[in-house]
PDB file of N, CA, C and O in Angstrom:
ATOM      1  N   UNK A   1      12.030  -1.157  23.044  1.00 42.00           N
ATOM      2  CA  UNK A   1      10.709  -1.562  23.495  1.00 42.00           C
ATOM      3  C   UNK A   1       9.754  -1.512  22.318  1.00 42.00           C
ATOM      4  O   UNK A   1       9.981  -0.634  21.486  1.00 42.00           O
ATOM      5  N   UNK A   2       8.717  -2.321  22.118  1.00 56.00           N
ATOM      6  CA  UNK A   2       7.829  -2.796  20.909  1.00 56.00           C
ATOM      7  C   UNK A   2       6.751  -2.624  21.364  1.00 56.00           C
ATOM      8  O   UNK A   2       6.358  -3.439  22.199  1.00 56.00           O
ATOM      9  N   UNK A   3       5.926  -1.554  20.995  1.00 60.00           N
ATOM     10  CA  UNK A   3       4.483  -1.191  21.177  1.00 60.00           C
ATOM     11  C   UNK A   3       3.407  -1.877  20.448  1.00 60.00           C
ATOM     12  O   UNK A   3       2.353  -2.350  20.874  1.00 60.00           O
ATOM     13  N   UNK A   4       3.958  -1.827  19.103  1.00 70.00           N
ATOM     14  CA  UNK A   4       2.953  -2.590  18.589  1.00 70.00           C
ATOM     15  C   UNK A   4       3.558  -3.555  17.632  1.00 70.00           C
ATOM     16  O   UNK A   4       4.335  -3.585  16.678  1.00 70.00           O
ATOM     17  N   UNK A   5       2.543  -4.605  18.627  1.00 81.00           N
ATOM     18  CA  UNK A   5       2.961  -6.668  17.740  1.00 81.00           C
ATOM     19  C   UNK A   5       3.053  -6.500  16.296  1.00 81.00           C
ATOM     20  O   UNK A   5       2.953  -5.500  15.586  1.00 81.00           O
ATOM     21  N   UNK A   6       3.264  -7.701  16.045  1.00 80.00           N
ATOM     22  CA  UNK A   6       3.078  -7.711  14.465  1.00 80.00           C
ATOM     23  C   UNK A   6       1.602  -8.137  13.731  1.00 80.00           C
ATOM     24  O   UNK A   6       1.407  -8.408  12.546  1.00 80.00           O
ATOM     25  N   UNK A   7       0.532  -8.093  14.975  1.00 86.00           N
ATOM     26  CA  UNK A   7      -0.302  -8.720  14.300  1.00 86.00           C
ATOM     27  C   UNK A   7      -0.948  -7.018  13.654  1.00 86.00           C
ATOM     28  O   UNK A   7      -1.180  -6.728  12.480  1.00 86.00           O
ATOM     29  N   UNK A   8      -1.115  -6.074  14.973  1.00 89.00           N
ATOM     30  CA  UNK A   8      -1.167  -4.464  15.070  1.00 89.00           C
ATOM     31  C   UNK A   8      -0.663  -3.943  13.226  1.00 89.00           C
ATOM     32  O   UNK A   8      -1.556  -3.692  12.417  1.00 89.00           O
ATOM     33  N   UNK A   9       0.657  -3.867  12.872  1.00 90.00           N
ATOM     34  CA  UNK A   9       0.837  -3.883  12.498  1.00 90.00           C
ATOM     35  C   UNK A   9       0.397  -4.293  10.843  1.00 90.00           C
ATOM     36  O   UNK A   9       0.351  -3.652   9.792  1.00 90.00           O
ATOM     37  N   UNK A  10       0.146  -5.534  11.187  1.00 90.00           N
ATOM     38  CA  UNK A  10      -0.090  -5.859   9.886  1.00 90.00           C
ATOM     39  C   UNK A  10      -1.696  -5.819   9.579  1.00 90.00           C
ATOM     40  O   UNK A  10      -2.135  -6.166   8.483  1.00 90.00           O
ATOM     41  N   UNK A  11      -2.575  -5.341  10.699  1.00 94.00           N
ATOM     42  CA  UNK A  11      -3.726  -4.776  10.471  1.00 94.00           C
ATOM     43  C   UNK A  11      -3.912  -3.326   9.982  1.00 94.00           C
ATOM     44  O   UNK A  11      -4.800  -2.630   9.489  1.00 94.00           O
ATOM     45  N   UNK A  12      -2.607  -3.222  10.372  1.00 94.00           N
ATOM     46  CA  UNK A  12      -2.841  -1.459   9.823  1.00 94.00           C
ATOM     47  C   UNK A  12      -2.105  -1.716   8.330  1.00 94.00           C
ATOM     48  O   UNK A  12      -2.763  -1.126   7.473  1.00 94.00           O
ATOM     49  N   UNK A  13      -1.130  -2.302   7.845  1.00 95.00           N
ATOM     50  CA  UNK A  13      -0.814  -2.007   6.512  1.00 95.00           C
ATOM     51  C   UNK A  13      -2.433  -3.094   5.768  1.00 95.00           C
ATOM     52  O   UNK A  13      -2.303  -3.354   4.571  1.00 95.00           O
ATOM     53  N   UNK A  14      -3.220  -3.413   6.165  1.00 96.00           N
ATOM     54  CA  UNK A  14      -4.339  -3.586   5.029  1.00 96.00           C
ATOM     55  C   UNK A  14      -5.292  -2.392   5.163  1.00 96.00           C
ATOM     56  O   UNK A  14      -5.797  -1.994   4.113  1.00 96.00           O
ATOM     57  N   UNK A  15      -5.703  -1.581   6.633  1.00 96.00           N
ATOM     58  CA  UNK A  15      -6.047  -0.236   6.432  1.00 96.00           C
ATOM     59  C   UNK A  15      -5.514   0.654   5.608  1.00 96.00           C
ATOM     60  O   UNK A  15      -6.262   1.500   5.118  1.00 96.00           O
ATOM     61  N   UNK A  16      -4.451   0.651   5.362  1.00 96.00           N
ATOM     62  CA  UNK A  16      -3.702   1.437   4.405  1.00 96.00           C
ATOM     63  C   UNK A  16      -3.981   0.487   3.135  1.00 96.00           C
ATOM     64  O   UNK A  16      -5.207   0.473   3.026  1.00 96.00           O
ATOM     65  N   UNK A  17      -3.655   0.024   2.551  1.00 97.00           N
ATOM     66  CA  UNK A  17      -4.557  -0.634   1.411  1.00 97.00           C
ATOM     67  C   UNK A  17      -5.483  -0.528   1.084  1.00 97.00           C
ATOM     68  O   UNK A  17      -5.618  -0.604  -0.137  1.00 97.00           O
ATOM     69  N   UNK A  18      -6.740  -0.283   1.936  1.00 97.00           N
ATOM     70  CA  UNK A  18      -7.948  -0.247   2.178  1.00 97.00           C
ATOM     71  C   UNK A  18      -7.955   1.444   1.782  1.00 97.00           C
ATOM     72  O   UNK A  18      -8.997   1.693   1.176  1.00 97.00           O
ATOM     73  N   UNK A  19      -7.437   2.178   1.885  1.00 96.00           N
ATOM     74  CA  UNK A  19      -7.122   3.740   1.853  1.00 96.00           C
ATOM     75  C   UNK A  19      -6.679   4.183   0.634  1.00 96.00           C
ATOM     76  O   UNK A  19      -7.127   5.143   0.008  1.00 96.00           O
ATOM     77  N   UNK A  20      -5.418   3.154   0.190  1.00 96.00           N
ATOM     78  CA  UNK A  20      -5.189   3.510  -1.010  1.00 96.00           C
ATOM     79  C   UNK A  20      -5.681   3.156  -2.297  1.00 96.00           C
ATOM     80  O   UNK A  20      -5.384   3.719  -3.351  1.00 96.00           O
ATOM     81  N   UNK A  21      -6.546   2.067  -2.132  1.00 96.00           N
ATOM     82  CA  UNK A  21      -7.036   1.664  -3.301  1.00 96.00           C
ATOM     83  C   UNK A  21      -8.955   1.750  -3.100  1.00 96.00           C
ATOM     84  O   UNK A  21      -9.907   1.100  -3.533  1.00 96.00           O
ATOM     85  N   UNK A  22      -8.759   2.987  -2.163  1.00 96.00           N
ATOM     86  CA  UNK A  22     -10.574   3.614  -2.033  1.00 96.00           C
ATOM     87  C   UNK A  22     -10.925   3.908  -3.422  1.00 96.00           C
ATOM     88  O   UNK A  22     -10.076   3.692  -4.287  1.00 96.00           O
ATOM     89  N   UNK A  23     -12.191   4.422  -3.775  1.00 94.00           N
ATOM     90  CA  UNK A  23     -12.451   4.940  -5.277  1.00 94.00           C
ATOM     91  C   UNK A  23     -12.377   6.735  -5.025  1.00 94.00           C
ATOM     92  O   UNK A  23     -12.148   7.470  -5.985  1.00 94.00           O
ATOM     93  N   UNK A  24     -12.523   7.096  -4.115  1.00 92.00           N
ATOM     94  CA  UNK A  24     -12.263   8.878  -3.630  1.00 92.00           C
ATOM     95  C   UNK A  24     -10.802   8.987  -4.512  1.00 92.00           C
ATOM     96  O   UNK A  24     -10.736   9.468  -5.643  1.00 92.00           O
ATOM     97  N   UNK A  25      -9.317   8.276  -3.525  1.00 91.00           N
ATOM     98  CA  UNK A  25      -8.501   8.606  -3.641  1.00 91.00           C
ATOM     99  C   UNK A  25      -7.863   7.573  -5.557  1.00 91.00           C
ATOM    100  O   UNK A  25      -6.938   8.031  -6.229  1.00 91.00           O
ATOM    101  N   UNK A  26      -8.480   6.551  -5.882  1.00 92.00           N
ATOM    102  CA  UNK A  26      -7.982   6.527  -6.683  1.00 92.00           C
ATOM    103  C   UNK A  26      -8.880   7.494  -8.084  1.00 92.00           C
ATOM    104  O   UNK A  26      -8.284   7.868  -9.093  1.00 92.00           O
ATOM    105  N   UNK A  27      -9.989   7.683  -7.895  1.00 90.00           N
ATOM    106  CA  UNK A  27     -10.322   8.804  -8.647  1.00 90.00           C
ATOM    107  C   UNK A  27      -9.917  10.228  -9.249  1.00 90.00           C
ATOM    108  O   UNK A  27     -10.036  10.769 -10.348  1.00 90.00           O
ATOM    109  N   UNK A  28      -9.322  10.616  -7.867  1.00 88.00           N
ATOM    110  CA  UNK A  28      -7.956  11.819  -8.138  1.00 88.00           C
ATOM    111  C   UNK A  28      -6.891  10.996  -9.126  1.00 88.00           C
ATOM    112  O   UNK A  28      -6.152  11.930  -9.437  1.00 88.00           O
ATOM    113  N   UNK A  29      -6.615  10.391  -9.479  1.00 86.00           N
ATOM    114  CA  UNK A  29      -5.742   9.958 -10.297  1.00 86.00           C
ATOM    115  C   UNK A  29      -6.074   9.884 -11.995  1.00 86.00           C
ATOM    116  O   UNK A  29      -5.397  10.150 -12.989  1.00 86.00           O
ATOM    117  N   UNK A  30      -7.695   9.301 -11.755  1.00 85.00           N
ATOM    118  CA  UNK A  30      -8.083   9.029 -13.270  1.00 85.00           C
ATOM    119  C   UNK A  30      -8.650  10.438 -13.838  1.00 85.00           C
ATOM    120  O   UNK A  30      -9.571  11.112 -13.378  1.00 85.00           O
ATOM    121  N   UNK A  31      -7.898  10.673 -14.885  1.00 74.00           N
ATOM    122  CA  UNK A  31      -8.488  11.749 -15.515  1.00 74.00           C
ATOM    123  C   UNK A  31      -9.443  11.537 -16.571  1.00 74.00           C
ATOM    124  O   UNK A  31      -9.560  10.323 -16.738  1.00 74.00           O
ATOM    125  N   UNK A  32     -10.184  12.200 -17.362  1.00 72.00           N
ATOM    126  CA  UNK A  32     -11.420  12.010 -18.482  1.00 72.00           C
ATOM    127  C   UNK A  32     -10.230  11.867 -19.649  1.00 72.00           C
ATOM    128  O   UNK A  32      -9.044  12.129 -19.446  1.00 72.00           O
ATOM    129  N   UNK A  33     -10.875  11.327 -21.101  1.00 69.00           N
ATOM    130  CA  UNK A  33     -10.104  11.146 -21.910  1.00 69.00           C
ATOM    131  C   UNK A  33      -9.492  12.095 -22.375  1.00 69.00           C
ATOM    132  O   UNK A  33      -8.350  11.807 -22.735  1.00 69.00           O
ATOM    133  N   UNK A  34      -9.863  13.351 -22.547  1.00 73.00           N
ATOM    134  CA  UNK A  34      -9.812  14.718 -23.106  1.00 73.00           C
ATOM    135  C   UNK A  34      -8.586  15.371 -22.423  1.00 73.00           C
ATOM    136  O   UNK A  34      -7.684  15.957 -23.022  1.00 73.00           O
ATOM    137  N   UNK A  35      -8.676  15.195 -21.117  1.00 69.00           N
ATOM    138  CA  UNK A  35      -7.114  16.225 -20.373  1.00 69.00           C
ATOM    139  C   UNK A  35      -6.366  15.668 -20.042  1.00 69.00           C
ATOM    140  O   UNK A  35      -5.898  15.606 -18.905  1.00 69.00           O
ATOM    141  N   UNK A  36      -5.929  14.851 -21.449  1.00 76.00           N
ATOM    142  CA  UNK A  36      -4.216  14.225 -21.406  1.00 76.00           C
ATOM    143  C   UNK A  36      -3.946  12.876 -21.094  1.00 76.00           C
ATOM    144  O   UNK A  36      -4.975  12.292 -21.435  1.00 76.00           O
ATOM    145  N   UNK A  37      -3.032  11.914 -20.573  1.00 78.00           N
ATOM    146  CA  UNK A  37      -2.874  10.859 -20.116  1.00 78.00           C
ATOM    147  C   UNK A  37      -3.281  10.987 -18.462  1.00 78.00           C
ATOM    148  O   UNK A  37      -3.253  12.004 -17.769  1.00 78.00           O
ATOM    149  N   UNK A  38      -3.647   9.676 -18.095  1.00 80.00           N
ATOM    150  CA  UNK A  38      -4.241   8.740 -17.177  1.00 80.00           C
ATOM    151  C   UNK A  38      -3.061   8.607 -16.238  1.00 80.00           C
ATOM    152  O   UNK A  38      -2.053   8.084 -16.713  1.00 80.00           O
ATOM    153  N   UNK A  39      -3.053   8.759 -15.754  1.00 87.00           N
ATOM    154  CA  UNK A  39      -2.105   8.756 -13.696  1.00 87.00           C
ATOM    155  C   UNK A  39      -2.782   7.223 -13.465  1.00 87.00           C
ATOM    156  O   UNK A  39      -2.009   6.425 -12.934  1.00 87.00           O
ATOM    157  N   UNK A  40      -3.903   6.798 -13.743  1.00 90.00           N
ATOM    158  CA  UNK A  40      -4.586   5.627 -12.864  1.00 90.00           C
ATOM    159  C   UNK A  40      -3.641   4.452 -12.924  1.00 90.00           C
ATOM    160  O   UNK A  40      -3.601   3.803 -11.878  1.00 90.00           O
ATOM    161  N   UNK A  41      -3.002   4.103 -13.741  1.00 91.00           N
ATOM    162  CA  UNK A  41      -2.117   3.120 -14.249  1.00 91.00           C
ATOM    163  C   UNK A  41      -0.793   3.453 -13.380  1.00 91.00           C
ATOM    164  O   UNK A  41      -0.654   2.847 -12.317  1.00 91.00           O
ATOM    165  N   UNK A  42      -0.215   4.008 -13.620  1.00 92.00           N
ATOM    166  CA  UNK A  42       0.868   3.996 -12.501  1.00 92.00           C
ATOM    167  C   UNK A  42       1.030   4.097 -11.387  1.00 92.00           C
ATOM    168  O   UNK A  42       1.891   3.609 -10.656  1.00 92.00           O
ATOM    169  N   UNK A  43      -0.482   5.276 -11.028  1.00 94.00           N
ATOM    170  CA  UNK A  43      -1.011   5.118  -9.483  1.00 94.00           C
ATOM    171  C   UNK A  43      -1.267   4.039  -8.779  1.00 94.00           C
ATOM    172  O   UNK A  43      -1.150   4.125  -7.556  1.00 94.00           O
ATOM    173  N   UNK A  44      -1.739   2.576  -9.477  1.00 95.00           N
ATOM    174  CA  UNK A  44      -2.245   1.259  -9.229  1.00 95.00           C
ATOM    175  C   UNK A  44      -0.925   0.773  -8.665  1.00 95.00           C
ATOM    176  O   UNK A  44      -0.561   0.661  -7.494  1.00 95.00           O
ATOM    177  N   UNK A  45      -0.222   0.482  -9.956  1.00 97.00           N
ATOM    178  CA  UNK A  45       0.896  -0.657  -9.984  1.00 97.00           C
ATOM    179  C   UNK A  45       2.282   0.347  -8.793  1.00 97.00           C
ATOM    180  O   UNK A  45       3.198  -0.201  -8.178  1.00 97.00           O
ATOM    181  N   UNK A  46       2.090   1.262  -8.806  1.00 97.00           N
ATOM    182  CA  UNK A  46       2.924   2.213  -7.307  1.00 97.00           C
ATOM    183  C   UNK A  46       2.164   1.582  -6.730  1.00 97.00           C
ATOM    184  O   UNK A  46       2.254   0.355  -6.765  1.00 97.00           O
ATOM    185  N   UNK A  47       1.000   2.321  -5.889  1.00 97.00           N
ATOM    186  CA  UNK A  47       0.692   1.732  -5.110  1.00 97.00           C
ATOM    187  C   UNK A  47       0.275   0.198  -4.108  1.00 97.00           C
ATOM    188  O   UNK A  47      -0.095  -0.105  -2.974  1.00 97.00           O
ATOM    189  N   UNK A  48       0.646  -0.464  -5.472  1.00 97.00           N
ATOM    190  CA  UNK A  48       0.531  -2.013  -4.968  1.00 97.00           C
ATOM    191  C   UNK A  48       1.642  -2.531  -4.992  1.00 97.00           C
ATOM    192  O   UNK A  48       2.065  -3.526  -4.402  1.00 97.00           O
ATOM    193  N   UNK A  49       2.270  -1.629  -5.904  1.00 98.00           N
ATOM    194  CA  UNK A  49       4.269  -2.018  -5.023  1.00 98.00           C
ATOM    195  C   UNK A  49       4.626  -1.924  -3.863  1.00 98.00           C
ATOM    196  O   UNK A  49       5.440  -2.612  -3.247  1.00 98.00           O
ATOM    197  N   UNK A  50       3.907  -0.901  -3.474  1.00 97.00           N
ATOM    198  CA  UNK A  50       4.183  -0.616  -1.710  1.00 97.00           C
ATOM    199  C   UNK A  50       3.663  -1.317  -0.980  1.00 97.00           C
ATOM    200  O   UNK A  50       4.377  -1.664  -0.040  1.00 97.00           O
ATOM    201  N   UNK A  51       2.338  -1.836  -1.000  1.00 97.00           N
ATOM    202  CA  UNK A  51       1.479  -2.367  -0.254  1.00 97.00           C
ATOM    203  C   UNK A  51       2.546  -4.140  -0.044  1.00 97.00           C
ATOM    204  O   UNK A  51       2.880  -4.765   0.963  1.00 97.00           O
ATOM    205  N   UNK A  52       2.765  -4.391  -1.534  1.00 97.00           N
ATOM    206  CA  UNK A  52       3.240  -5.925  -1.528  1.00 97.00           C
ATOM    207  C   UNK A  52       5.020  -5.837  -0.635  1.00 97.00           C
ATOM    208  O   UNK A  52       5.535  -6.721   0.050  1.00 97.00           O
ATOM    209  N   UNK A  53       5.507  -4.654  -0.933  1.00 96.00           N
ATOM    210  CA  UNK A  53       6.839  -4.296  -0.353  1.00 96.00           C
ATOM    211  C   UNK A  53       7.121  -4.357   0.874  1.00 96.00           C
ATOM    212  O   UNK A  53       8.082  -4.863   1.453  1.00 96.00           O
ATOM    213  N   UNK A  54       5.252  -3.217   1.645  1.00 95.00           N
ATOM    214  CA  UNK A  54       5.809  -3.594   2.693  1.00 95.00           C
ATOM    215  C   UNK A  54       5.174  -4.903   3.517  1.00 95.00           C
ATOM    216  O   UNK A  54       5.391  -5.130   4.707  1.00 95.00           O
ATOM    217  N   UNK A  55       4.432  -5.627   2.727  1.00 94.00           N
ATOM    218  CA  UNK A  55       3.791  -6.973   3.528  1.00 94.00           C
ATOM    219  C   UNK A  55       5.167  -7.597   3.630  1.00 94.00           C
ATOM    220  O   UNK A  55       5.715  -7.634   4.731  1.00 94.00           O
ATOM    221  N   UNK A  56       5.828  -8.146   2.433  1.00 94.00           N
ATOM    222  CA  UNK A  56       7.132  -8.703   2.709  1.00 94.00           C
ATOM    223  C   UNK A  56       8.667  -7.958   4.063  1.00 94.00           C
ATOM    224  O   UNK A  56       9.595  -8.408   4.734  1.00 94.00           O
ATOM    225  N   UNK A  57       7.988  -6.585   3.745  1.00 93.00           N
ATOM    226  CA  UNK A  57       9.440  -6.232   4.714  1.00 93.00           C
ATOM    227  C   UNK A  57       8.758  -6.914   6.689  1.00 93.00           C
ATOM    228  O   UNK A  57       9.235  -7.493   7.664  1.00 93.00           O
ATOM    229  N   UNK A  58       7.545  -6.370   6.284  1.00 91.00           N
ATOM    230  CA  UNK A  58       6.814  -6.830   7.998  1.00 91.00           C
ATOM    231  C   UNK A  58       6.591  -8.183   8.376  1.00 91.00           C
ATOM    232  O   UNK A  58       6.363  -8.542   9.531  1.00 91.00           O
ATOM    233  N   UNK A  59       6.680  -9.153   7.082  1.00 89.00           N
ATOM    234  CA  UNK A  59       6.688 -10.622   7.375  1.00 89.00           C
ATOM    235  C   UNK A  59       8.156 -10.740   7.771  1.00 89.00           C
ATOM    236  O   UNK A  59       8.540 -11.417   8.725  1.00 89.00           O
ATOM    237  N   UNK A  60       9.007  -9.978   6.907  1.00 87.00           N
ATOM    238  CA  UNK A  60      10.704 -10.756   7.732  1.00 87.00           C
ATOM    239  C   UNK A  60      11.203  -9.795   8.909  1.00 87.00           C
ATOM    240  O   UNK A  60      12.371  -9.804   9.298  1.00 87.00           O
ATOM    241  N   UNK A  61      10.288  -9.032   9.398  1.00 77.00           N
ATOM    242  CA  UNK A  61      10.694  -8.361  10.771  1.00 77.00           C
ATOM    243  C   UNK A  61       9.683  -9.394  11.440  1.00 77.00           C
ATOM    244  O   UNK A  61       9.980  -9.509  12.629  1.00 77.00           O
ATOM    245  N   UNK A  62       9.014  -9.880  11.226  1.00 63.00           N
ATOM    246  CA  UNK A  62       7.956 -10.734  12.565  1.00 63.00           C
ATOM    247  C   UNK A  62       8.547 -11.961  12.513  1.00 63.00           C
ATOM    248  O   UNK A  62       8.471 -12.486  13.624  1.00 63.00           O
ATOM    249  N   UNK A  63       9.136 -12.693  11.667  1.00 57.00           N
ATOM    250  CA  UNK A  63       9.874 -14.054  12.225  1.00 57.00           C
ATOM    251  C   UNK A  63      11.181 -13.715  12.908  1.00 57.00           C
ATOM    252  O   UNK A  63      11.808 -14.568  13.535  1.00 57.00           O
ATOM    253  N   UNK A  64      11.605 -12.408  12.777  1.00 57.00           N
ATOM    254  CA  UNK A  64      13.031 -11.913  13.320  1.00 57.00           C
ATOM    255  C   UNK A  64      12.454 -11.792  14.934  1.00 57.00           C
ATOM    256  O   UNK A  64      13.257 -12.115  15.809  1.00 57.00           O
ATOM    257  N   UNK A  65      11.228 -11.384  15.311  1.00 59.00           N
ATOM    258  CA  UNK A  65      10.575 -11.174  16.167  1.00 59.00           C
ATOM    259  C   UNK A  65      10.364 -12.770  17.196  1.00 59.00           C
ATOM    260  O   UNK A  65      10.532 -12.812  18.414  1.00 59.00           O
ATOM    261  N   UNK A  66      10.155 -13.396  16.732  1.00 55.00           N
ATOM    262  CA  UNK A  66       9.926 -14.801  17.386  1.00 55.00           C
ATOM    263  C   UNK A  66      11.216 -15.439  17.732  1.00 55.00           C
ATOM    264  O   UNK A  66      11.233 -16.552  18.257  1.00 55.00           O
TER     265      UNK A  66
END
């Protein structure tokens, strides 16, 4: 049984986008020049791996869906 459509769904993975690429949470990542290397750069390109990963995995579960 399927609670939530794919449209549900794919409103919530841009909330989550919307979450992960806030300036709060990507701020925890960027550090000042002084204490070492920068997290912001890998924090980005991670996190927009996932975001693009899972748009594609939820686009080929919703035509599997129809």
């Amino acid at each position: 049984m399927n609670s939530a459509g794919p449209q549900a769904r794919l409103v919530a993975l841009i909330g989550l986008a919307a979450l992960l690429f806030s300036p709060p949470l990507v701020l925890i990542f960027d550090r000042p020049p002084g204490a070492g290397p920068s997290w912001l750069p890998l924090y980005l390109f991670a996190a927009w791996l996932l975001v693009i990963g899972l748009a594609a995995w939820l686009m080929e579960h919703r035509q599997e869906e129809s």
